[in-house]
XYZ file of C-alpha atoms in Angstrom:
732
model
C 100.154 51.262 75.694
C 99.508 50.958 71.942
C 102.732 48.975 71.477
C 101.697 46.636 74.294
C 98.268 46.036 72.732
C 99.844 45.421 69.336
C 102.210 42.859 70.849
C 99.598 40.882 72.769
C 97.248 40.826 69.760
C 99.941 38.941 67.834
C 100.442 36.380 70.614
C 97.170 35.667 72.429
C 93.622 34.806 71.300
C 91.002 37.607 71.363
C 89.434 36.616 74.708
C 92.835 36.734 76.443
C 93.682 40.051 74.777
C 90.432 41.460 76.185
C 91.355 40.176 79.653
C 94.748 41.900 79.498
C 93.102 45.150 78.382
C 90.811 44.998 81.428
C 93.765 44.278 83.721
C 95.679 47.229 82.281
C 92.694 49.565 82.748
C 92.345 48.447 86.380
C 96.075 48.927 87.074
C 96.069 52.344 85.425
C 93.134 53.465 87.569
C 94.681 52.049 90.766
C 97.930 53.985 90.187
C 96.327 57.101 88.656
C 97.506 59.498 91.398
C 101.021 58.073 91.684
C 104.230 59.011 89.910
C 107.677 57.474 89.631
C 110.838 59.216 90.833
C 111.421 60.094 87.160
C 108.187 62.102 87.151
C 106.491 59.628 84.798
C 103.027 58.242 85.597
C 103.448 55.166 87.802
C 101.676 52.896 85.290
C 104.817 53.114 83.108
C 106.566 50.739 85.536
C 104.044 47.845 85.631
C 103.577 48.194 81.858
C 107.351 47.847 81.390
C 107.374 44.786 83.663
C 104.597 43.239 81.566
C 106.607 43.881 78.391
C 109.660 42.143 79.872
C 107.451 39.165 80.726
C 106.184 39.211 77.136
C 109.819 39.013 75.986
C 110.141 35.875 78.115
C 106.989 34.450 76.528
C 105.016 34.163 79.767
C 101.333 33.229 79.962
C 98.366 35.572 80.446
C 98.177 35.066 84.224
C 101.827 36.067 84.606
C 101.413 39.111 82.332
C 98.328 40.136 84.338
C 100.219 39.775 87.606
C 103.054 41.852 86.136
C 100.617 44.682 85.420
C 99.152 44.392 88.934
C 102.271 43.517 90.937
C 102.335 46.776 92.964
C 98.577 47.140 93.465
C 98.346 45.317 96.823
C 101.468 46.991 98.156
C 100.974 50.543 96.929
C 97.221 51.157 96.547
C 94.019 50.746 98.535
C 93.141 47.454 96.841
C 93.585 44.118 98.637
C 94.049 40.478 97.619
C 90.295 39.886 97.579
C 89.725 42.740 95.113
C 92.128 41.213 92.593
C 90.859 37.661 93.147
C 87.265 38.759 92.587
C 88.078 40.585 89.345
C 90.807 38.448 87.775
C 90.863 35.120 89.601
C 92.727 33.471 92.469
C 95.782 32.549 90.388
C 96.517 36.151 89.414
C 95.874 37.317 92.992
C 98.217 34.629 94.347
C 100.977 35.704 91.945
C 100.556 39.384 92.869
C 100.605 38.621 96.587
C 103.682 36.439 96.137
C 105.574 39.271 94.453
C 104.604 41.863 97.063
C 107.336 42.778 99.510
C 107.269 41.800 103.165
C 105.102 43.996 105.351
C 107.102 46.472 107.389
C 108.122 44.348 110.359
C 110.463 45.258 113.201
C 113.489 43.137 112.333
C 116.595 43.355 114.488
C 118.820 44.203 111.524
C 118.888 44.663 107.773
C 120.522 41.223 107.509
C 117.583 39.593 109.296
C 115.171 41.457 107.005
C 117.108 40.271 103.940
C 117.073 36.676 105.214
C 113.326 36.784 105.826
C 112.785 38.239 102.342
C 114.864 35.416 100.859
C 112.898 32.811 102.796
C 109.609 34.289 101.621
C 110.904 34.395 98.058
C 111.970 30.746 98.175
C 108.634 29.656 99.602
C 106.807 31.663 96.945
C 108.961 30.111 94.221
C 108.164 26.643 95.490
C 104.443 27.414 95.090
C 104.717 28.930 91.610
C 107.962 29.697 89.790
C 106.238 32.518 87.880
C 106.429 34.618 91.051
C 110.199 34.929 90.833
C 110.063 35.560 87.081
C 107.758 38.530 87.737
C 110.061 39.676 90.524
C 113.072 39.493 88.195
C 111.219 41.545 85.564
C 110.301 44.068 88.274
C 113.922 44.309 89.437
C 115.212 44.642 85.854
C 113.022 47.662 85.119
C 113.864 49.214 88.497
C 117.561 48.835 87.645
C 117.009 50.398 84.214
C 115.497 53.472 85.912
C 117.757 53.549 88.988
C 119.379 56.805 87.866
C 116.445 58.766 89.277
C 117.148 57.558 92.820
C 119.622 59.147 95.235
C 123.165 57.735 95.264
C 122.784 55.841 98.556
C 119.690 54.053 97.222
C 121.484 53.283 93.949
C 124.350 51.582 95.793
C 122.032 49.627 98.079
C 119.808 48.385 95.240
C 122.728 47.535 92.948
C 124.496 45.570 95.701
C 121.363 43.572 96.492
C 120.785 42.924 92.794
C 124.345 41.722 92.216
C 124.293 39.475 95.297
C 120.809 37.997 94.919
C 118.794 38.720 91.794
C 121.415 38.454 89.025
C 122.768 35.109 90.312
C 119.213 33.865 90.815
C 118.414 34.691 87.190
C 121.484 32.664 86.252
C 120.430 29.808 88.520
C 117.119 29.737 86.657
C 118.976 29.852 83.338
C 117.624 33.259 82.255
C 120.950 34.646 81.092
C 119.568 37.553 79.078
C 118.260 39.045 82.352
C 121.331 37.991 84.356
C 123.754 39.720 81.982
C 121.785 42.960 81.784
C 121.394 43.120 85.577
C 125.133 42.570 86.061
C 126.085 45.309 83.591
C 123.652 47.745 85.228
C 125.062 46.906 88.668
C 128.604 47.549 87.440
C 127.461 50.939 86.084
C 126.413 52.024 89.597
C 128.918 50.166 91.789
C 132.124 50.893 89.828
C 131.239 53.532 87.284
C 134.856 54.316 86.366
C 135.514 50.663 85.480
C 132.270 50.544 83.475
C 133.237 53.618 81.457
C 136.783 52.327 80.869
C 135.532 48.972 79.569
C 132.797 50.630 77.498
C 135.229 53.011 75.800
C 137.912 50.395 75.153
C 135.412 47.869 73.812
C 134.134 50.555 71.420
C 137.694 51.398 70.321
C 138.407 47.735 69.476
C 135.026 47.076 67.878
C 136.143 47.283 64.240
C 139.196 45.096 64.836
C 137.109 42.592 66.786
C 134.302 42.480 64.222
C 136.776 41.796 61.428
C 138.298 38.918 63.416
C 134.883 37.471 64.284
C 133.613 37.737 60.707
C 136.691 35.903 59.471
C 136.247 33.024 61.949
C 132.494 32.776 61.258
C 133.122 32.556 57.498
C 135.728 29.811 57.988
C 133.517 27.775 60.341
C 130.444 28.218 58.106
C 132.334 26.914 55.090
C 133.589 23.822 56.929
C 130.167 23.067 58.512
C 128.480 23.417 55.113
C 130.915 20.856 53.662
C 129.817 18.443 56.409
C 126.154 18.911 55.437
C 125.217 20.203 58.922
C 122.453 22.792 59.270
C 123.746 25.504 61.594
C 123.263 29.109 62.677
C 126.534 30.860 63.499
C 126.897 34.294 65.046
C 129.211 36.326 67.235
C 128.201 37.680 70.630
C 130.312 40.311 72.449
C 131.050 39.465 76.067
C 129.052 41.687 78.402
C 130.941 44.288 80.409
C 130.612 42.628 83.805
C 132.088 39.401 82.413
C 135.134 41.358 81.175
C 135.323 43.182 84.524
C 135.374 39.877 86.434
C 138.153 38.518 84.210
C 140.228 41.640 84.831
C 139.735 41.277 88.593
C 140.160 37.502 88.841
C 143.213 37.376 86.577
C 144.598 40.691 87.859
C 145.084 41.881 84.277
C 144.403 45.203 82.544
C 141.847 45.393 79.746
C 144.540 45.220 77.040
C 145.490 41.719 78.229
C 141.942 40.337 78.029
C 141.631 38.875 74.549
C 138.520 36.689 74.275
C 136.042 39.572 74.209
C 133.690 37.758 71.854
C 132.013 34.362 71.921
C 131.132 32.682 68.640
C 127.988 30.621 68.925
C 127.173 27.638 66.702
C 123.602 26.307 66.956
C 122.824 22.945 65.341
C 120.027 20.371 65.201
C 121.391 17.400 67.173
C 123.822 16.523 69.938
C 125.830 14.458 67.450
C 126.189 17.586 65.298
C 127.543 19.444 68.355
C 130.448 17.034 68.782
C 131.078 16.881 65.021
C 131.379 20.681 64.870
C 133.632 20.629 67.950
C 136.028 18.220 66.256
C 136.011 20.377 63.140
C 136.886 23.653 64.899
C 139.619 21.882 66.880
C 141.248 20.936 63.561
C 140.834 24.469 62.186
C 142.236 26.310 65.219
C 144.551 25.610 68.123
C 142.628 24.870 71.352
C 143.994 26.334 74.588
C 144.684 23.471 77.064
C 142.340 23.340 80.054
C 139.779 25.647 78.454
C 137.331 23.015 77.164
C 134.086 22.395 79.090
C 131.474 19.805 78.205
C 128.205 21.033 79.706
C 126.229 18.653 77.495
C 127.529 15.528 79.213
C 127.552 17.285 82.607
C 124.909 20.063 82.591
C 125.156 22.929 85.054
C 122.764 22.808 88.034
C 120.461 25.197 86.159
C 120.329 22.569 83.357
C 122.424 24.748 81.013
C 123.929 22.633 78.232
C 126.597 23.601 75.712
C 130.144 22.819 74.579
C 132.633 25.584 75.409
C 136.151 25.805 74.068
C 138.698 28.622 73.859
C 140.878 28.599 70.747
C 143.458 30.733 68.936
C 142.642 31.780 65.372
C 145.068 31.965 62.433
C 146.041 35.539 63.412
C 146.877 34.571 67.001
C 143.714 36.068 68.510
C 141.977 34.006 71.255
C 138.218 33.506 71.029
C 135.590 31.354 72.722
C 133.221 29.100 70.808
C 129.937 27.756 72.178
C 128.222 24.850 70.422
C 124.691 23.739 71.303
C 121.415 22.526 69.821
C 118.467 24.823 69.111
C 116.618 23.354 72.099
C 119.622 23.965 74.356
C 119.861 27.517 73.042
C 116.231 28.264 73.900
C 116.797 26.931 77.406
C 119.977 29.014 77.733
C 118.253 32.223 76.664
C 114.989 31.854 78.556
C 115.847 29.303 81.241
C 112.886 28.159 83.275
C 110.656 30.604 81.339
C 111.147 28.491 78.202
C 108.489 26.139 79.618
C 105.860 28.765 78.888
C 107.429 30.292 75.783
C 107.727 27.079 73.797
C 104.866 25.000 75.148
C 102.034 27.500 74.694
C 101.711 28.060 78.407
C 101.517 24.375 79.327
C 104.725 23.451 81.073
C 105.786 19.850 81.478
C 105.242 19.464 85.228
C 107.576 16.486 85.579
C 110.411 18.272 83.792
C 109.748 21.446 85.772
C 109.797 19.533 89.058
C 113.143 18.009 88.122
C 114.640 21.392 87.321
C 113.406 22.851 90.607
C 114.564 19.958 92.784
C 117.432 22.124 94.050
C 114.909 24.668 95.335
C 112.980 22.118 97.373
C 116.217 20.725 98.816
C 117.238 24.205 99.889
C 113.866 24.797 101.538
C 114.336 21.607 103.557
C 117.889 22.467 104.588
C 117.156 26.081 105.566
C 114.894 24.884 108.391
C 117.983 23.745 110.307
C 119.943 26.978 109.856
C 120.603 28.784 113.095
C 120.420 32.432 112.092
C 120.024 34.965 109.315
C 123.761 35.278 108.662
C 124.219 31.561 108.063
C 121.121 31.355 105.878
C 122.274 34.173 103.601
C 125.820 32.784 103.380
C 124.748 29.246 102.493
C 122.080 30.561 100.122
C 124.787 32.338 98.150
C 127.229 29.407 98.298
C 124.712 26.759 97.205
C 123.069 28.714 94.421
C 125.326 31.394 93.143
C 128.986 30.427 93.306
C 130.822 28.959 90.367
C 130.785 25.171 90.288
C 133.659 22.739 90.435
C 133.379 19.404 88.647
C 135.122 16.522 90.383
C 135.062 12.745 90.032
C 134.451 9.707 92.180
C 137.060 6.906 91.932
C 134.615 5.164 89.545
C 134.594 8.167 87.215
C 131.153 9.571 88.094
C 130.972 13.355 87.786
C 129.943 15.337 90.871
C 129.392 19.102 90.706
C 129.732 21.131 93.896
C 129.947 24.842 94.743
C 133.360 26.432 94.420
C 135.476 25.966 97.601
C 133.504 22.855 98.598
C 135.454 20.431 100.795
C 135.757 16.624 100.986
C 133.065 16.756 103.692
C 130.643 18.338 101.216
C 131.587 15.635 98.709
C 131.035 12.870 101.293
C 127.596 14.095 102.343
C 126.637 14.617 98.698
C 127.290 10.896 98.133
C 125.324 9.764 101.207
C 124.823 10.824 104.809
C 126.264 7.488 105.991
C 129.471 8.150 104.026
C 129.745 11.592 105.595
C 129.049 10.378 109.131
C 131.731 7.646 108.885
C 134.302 9.869 107.147
C 137.769 9.784 108.728
C 139.784 11.366 105.910
C 140.055 11.960 102.174
C 142.352 11.376 99.226
C 142.421 13.745 96.275
C 144.236 12.508 93.178
C 145.707 9.718 95.285
C 147.104 12.066 97.941
C 145.851 12.427 101.536
C 144.381 15.901 102.080
C 142.865 17.655 105.123
C 139.079 17.792 105.373
C 139.096 21.553 104.753
C 140.829 21.138 101.376
C 139.098 23.185 98.630
C 138.159 20.797 95.808
C 139.174 21.898 92.306
C 137.709 21.013 88.924
C 139.138 17.715 87.679
C 140.000 16.361 91.147
C 139.365 12.674 91.803
C 138.019 12.532 95.358
C 138.000 9.402 97.508
C 136.435 9.409 100.974
C 138.110 7.251 103.638
C 135.534 5.761 106.016
C 135.651 3.588 109.113
C 132.924 1.482 110.702
C 134.401 2.351 114.112
C 134.167 6.097 113.482
C 132.609 8.041 116.344
C 130.753 10.248 113.902
C 131.046 13.922 112.960
C 132.943 16.505 114.969
C 131.294 19.802 115.864
C 134.146 21.516 114.016
C 132.772 20.032 110.803
C 129.983 22.626 110.878
C 132.699 25.260 110.308
C 134.421 23.244 107.557
C 131.441 22.183 105.430
C 130.343 24.794 102.888
C 127.020 23.465 101.594
C 123.781 23.591 103.538
C 123.200 19.950 102.586
C 126.297 18.831 104.489
C 125.655 21.127 107.460
C 122.059 19.973 107.721
C 123.057 16.302 107.772
C 125.769 16.955 110.391
C 123.229 18.695 112.640
C 120.730 15.886 112.165
C 123.352 13.414 113.369
C 124.078 15.402 116.534
C 120.364 15.896 117.128
C 119.643 12.170 116.903
C 122.740 10.608 118.466
C 123.480 12.942 121.344
C 120.217 14.360 122.598
C 121.132 13.957 126.286
C 124.567 15.466 125.729
C 123.027 18.229 123.627
C 120.608 19.088 126.432
C 123.434 19.430 128.963
C 125.711 21.232 126.517
C 122.955 23.619 125.413
C 121.925 24.491 128.972
C 125.542 25.156 129.941
C 125.958 27.435 126.923
C 122.797 29.387 127.796
C 123.719 29.628 131.482
C 127.201 30.927 130.698
C 125.948 33.523 128.213
C 123.094 34.634 130.515
C 125.591 35.288 133.338
C 127.780 37.281 130.966
C 124.741 39.460 130.233
C 124.003 39.949 133.945
C 121.188 37.416 134.411
C 120.756 33.910 135.759
C 119.019 31.261 133.695
C 116.587 30.687 136.565
C 115.533 34.338 136.390
C 114.783 34.128 132.697
C 113.037 30.746 132.570
C 109.629 31.870 133.769
C 106.765 29.734 132.548
C 105.294 32.423 130.283
C 108.702 33.313 128.830
C 109.575 29.689 128.086
C 106.174 29.071 126.468
C 106.610 32.135 124.255
C 110.094 30.990 123.210
C 108.928 27.442 122.461
C 106.124 28.794 120.296
C 108.538 31.128 118.498
C 110.982 28.309 117.671
C 108.320 25.600 117.064
C 109.610 23.364 119.885
C 107.719 21.178 122.348
C 109.691 21.430 125.585
C 112.453 23.269 127.422
C 114.716 20.242 126.912
C 114.129 20.447 123.166
C 115.284 24.068 123.291
C 118.430 23.136 125.233
C 119.123 20.360 122.723
C 118.622 22.712 119.762
C 121.245 25.060 121.189
C 123.519 22.091 121.936
C 123.579 20.724 118.392
C 123.626 24.136 116.700
C 120.034 24.425 115.513
C 119.594 27.595 117.583
C 122.129 30.116 118.856
C 122.339 31.324 122.455
C 121.671 34.820 121.139
C 118.369 33.765 119.550
C 117.083 32.100 122.718
C 118.312 34.671 125.251
C 117.058 37.616 123.199
C 113.554 36.144 123.411
C 113.778 35.187 127.124
C 115.246 38.539 128.188
C 112.559 40.464 126.292
C 109.840 38.440 128.048
C 111.575 38.929 131.409
C 111.787 42.703 131.004
C 108.147 42.945 129.964
C 106.956 40.854 132.922
C 109.180 42.800 135.334
C 107.778 46.078 134.038
C 104.174 44.885 134.465
C 104.874 43.691 138.012
C 106.379 47.049 138.984
C 103.405 48.973 137.618
C 100.983 46.625 139.412
C 102.864 47.074 142.687
C 102.862 50.851 142.303
C 99.129 50.963 141.602
C 98.438 48.714 144.613
C 100.517 50.990 146.823
C 98.613 54.031 145.583
C 95.267 52.344 146.299
C 96.388 51.340 149.780
C 97.474 54.893 150.581
C 94.131 56.201 149.312
C 92.253 53.786 151.597
C 94.337 54.814 154.621
C 93.718 58.479 153.859
C 89.945 58.032 153.724
C 89.888 56.028 156.972
C 91.778 58.780 158.809
C 88.931 61.250 158.435
C 88.723 62.290 154.790
C 85.530 61.929 152.836
C 85.162 58.343 151.661
C 85.805 57.994 147.933
C 83.996 55.414 145.838
C 86.286 52.552 144.747
C 84.343 51.732 141.605
C 85.747 52.676 138.230
C 84.506 56.036 137.109
C 84.104 57.428 133.589
C 85.689 60.843 133.231
C 83.582 63.200 131.165
C 84.248 63.463 127.434
C 87.841 62.305 127.713
C 86.719 58.680 127.425
C 89.063 57.547 130.239
C 88.223 55.467 133.309
C 90.262 56.285 136.436
C 90.253 53.482 138.968
C 89.845 54.402 142.623
C 89.503 58.151 142.171
C 86.472 60.389 141.777
C 85.905 63.973 140.726
C 89.439 64.509 139.508
C 90.438 66.510 136.478
C 91.791 64.334 133.649
C 94.156 65.717 131.012
C 96.281 64.131 128.305
C 100.038 64.580 128.504
C 101.426 66.523 125.552
C 104.763 64.722 125.786
C 103.279 61.517 124.316
C 99.717 62.422 123.197
C 97.902 59.160 124.045
C 94.942 58.200 121.873
C 92.295 55.460 122.258
C 93.945 52.118 121.646
C 97.229 53.035 123.376
C 98.289 51.342 126.616
C 98.030 54.129 129.210
C 98.863 54.922 132.837
C 97.729 57.805 135.060
C 99.928 60.102 137.158
C 98.360 62.174 139.958
C 99.808 65.669 139.577
C 99.917 68.406 142.224
C 96.845 70.521 141.649
C 96.297 69.532 137.991
C 94.439 66.241 138.355
C 95.433 62.993 136.629
C 97.843 63.247 133.710
C 97.325 60.419 131.180
C 100.499 59.031 129.560
C 101.286 56.229 127.149
C 102.989 53.422 129.060
C 105.961 53.670 126.669
C 106.347 57.405 127.345
C 109.920 58.241 128.368
C 108.627 60.386 131.236
C 106.830 57.448 132.881
C 110.167 56.002 133.992
C 110.764 59.094 136.151
C 107.442 58.513 137.969
C 108.670 55.253 139.497
C 110.313 57.270 142.268
C 106.798 58.199 143.461
C 104.795 54.972 142.999
C 101.982 56.221 145.214
C 101.086 58.802 142.565
C 100.624 56.277 139.746
C 97.039 55.199 139.168
C 95.422 52.598 136.910
C 93.455 54.033 133.999
C 91.762 52.567 130.931
C 89.814 53.655 127.870
C 86.039 53.641 128.132
C 83.838 51.877 125.586
C 82.407 55.182 124.434
C 81.573 56.283 120.870
C 84.575 57.298 118.765
C 85.234 61.031 118.732
C 87.984 63.015 117.045
C 90.151 65.567 118.789
C 93.017 63.341 119.941
C 96.393 64.513 118.678
C 99.063 62.206 117.232
C 102.488 63.184 115.952
C 103.961 61.314 113.001
C 107.230 61.609 111.139
C 107.731 60.941 107.420
C 111.151 60.255 105.912
C 111.348 60.612 102.151
C 113.699 61.222 99.265
C 113.393 64.854 98.257
C 111.195 65.583 95.218
C 108.777 68.211 93.923
C 105.186 68.199 95.286
C 106.093 65.838 98.124
C 104.441 68.016 100.778
C 101.333 68.421 98.624
C 101.023 64.649 98.166
C 101.370 64.096 101.916
C 98.742 66.670 102.883
C 96.377 65.457 100.153
C 96.644 61.865 101.409
C 95.684 62.990 104.919
C 92.902 65.215 103.628
C 91.472 62.349 101.552
C 91.006 60.410 104.798
C 88.926 63.317 106.216
C 91.543 64.031 108.879
C 92.559 67.428 110.253
C 96.203 68.589 110.236
C 97.028 70.567 113.399
C 100.692 71.359 112.715
C 103.289 70.573 110.069
C 106.964 71.330 109.440
C 109.622 69.931 107.127
C 113.404 70.093 106.821
C 116.236 68.501 104.863
C 118.609 66.139 106.697
C 122.358 65.837 106.115
C 121.917 62.787 103.871
C 119.564 64.725 101.561
C 116.371 63.087 102.805
C 113.319 65.141 103.708
C 111.920 64.876 107.253
C 108.275 65.915 107.679
C 106.713 66.169 111.161
C 102.920 66.362 111.278
C 100.404 66.568 114.114
C 96.930 65.308 113.179
C 93.565 64.934 114.901
C 92.450 61.293 115.068
C 89.890 59.072 116.774
C 92.053 56.072 117.745
C 95.138 54.001 116.911
C 93.238 52.080 114.229
C 92.690 55.269 112.240
C 96.318 56.217 112.850
C 97.573 52.919 111.385
C 95.382 53.366 108.295
C 96.827 56.836 107.786
C 100.418 55.570 108.132
C 99.727 52.826 105.593
C 98.509 55.421 103.072
C 101.511 57.669 103.713
C 103.926 54.782 103.082
C 102.377 54.282 99.644
C 103.364 57.780 98.488
C 106.193 57.584 95.899
C 109.678 58.132 97.381
C 108.432 57.883 100.989
C 110.918 55.644 102.783
C 109.119 55.413 106.132
C 106.203 56.890 108.048
C 105.780 56.268 111.766
C 104.350 57.661 114.966
C 107.016 59.469 116.942
C 107.972 57.819 120.207
C 107.316 59.597 123.403
């Protein structure tokens, strides 16, 4: 804490320092009863995140949000609490960083896609959100060793696939490189150790070679009267690892382990220095890249060249201006670091144009799998630089095709494309464009437009989106017919007819889900590829099953009532048909009087649950949750099912609910769980715990509660306990 205070006092004015002290005190109090997997107080994590943001030179609002980024998710405080104390901007940043609420996604892939979508939307509102998220992920990776191996692999994979490339896409290479090295440590530890040891063994030899080259370049640059900073930077381990994999070479055959960096004042100086080093050393053909004339999509600018020194040792040299160097080190964060917190909005908008394009294109993507795939292709793959016949430079993702090139130029060029020439030679439309290719698109005014197969050929979401738009506009009638046929065929394969599934309520629910206006629009969306048959039928079948279940229960209750009426007319005492409140149980039994009511122990219903009654032999009415597995067996005796409901009576405790907690094993876990329940003034009836095969702890607890609302509050608190993976009510 003292180091943090000392740092901010050197950077910010006194009033902002005081604000950050107040934020820290609030965060420390909010997390006071929590600990990390390492055993450290939880506040160590948000403080570390804030320090990483300080390294990036972020503003006070971002630093505050870094200190508070887990408060909404992991403590009792809400958005309004933060907004009231520290302002709406800080609260918005904290909320943006918070993870998705625990929703019932169909798969991990769907959950990942929804997280990506939320992250992109948050970034479009304020780029600081993703910078805080990157700082959060970096510290979590630094401390990943305290997690179990399965969690380490899962987190490292996600980081390598999403967060490290995203840091690169934003130009924050210092975070990208550290994340990649940490991921390698956990995903291929043997390779990490091999590279680490061999790099250390060659360090003296490498440093001598680098020092020699630096001295030679410094002397020549000084003769030219150019002000320059020259230093050597060792390649990070993951970069060496990728070269070994891509080139299929052992470590001993990877030579350029160090990059020499020359930083100068002007662009003219960059090219002057380049010419000088090319006269001093032999350049390797094909290894020169001019990112000043053609910046990377993340606006990275530099001259790169690989050369061979006088001793025959290859090395890479990077030449850039001081401004380019700041952008390369801090990326998008440089807007705050070097402009005293006031970013140039026009420049920032230009640099984030790719993000807004992606947000537009993702709306047309059919499912989670496609979204994740195109997200990675568009943002994270290496680029290829190709040329138009006029010499204009176009950069596309690696493995992009002539179709991607055509739609990059203009949608009209793509729609009228009939073929392509690369370097003067006719190539198929699925040809993978390479750096240096001259690409010419062959068009025809009489072209009939895109083929549906193009959706499988195009790699970028821009091209796919424009192809879908064409089908949507040009062939709506055909799309309607084609989409309905596709749905009908798939429904029959699943054992349904489309007529069965297209009930009014089901269709309305599906249209609302997919933001469509009519059934024909839904057919058309399936026809042109905007929706998949699986998406639509999953929704319709779920609605069908729910409606069918409700109809069966209604029919069974009606049959029971009819039998009761017939029984009373045949001589039995007439029973009142009005709803009747049953004693202290708080349950209304329709159509029955003076019957014993008891709650089934198989599912333990509580106020707030959907319930159904079952007339037992000699034991009154047994109350079950409608989702109880035993209810299905009652359908064979529909006359014994009876409608029941909860009475609007005062809340009383005494209802039992069983919950299960899944957690990574750690000391004091059981104590933290019982304390959390006790703090809510709730009574524990029974508890047991055991270790599963995958080394997770399973805790089963029965508690006394008043209703489902109290149960949900308890589950929320349990999920906030460190190392708890999930807490849920056990199904019947």
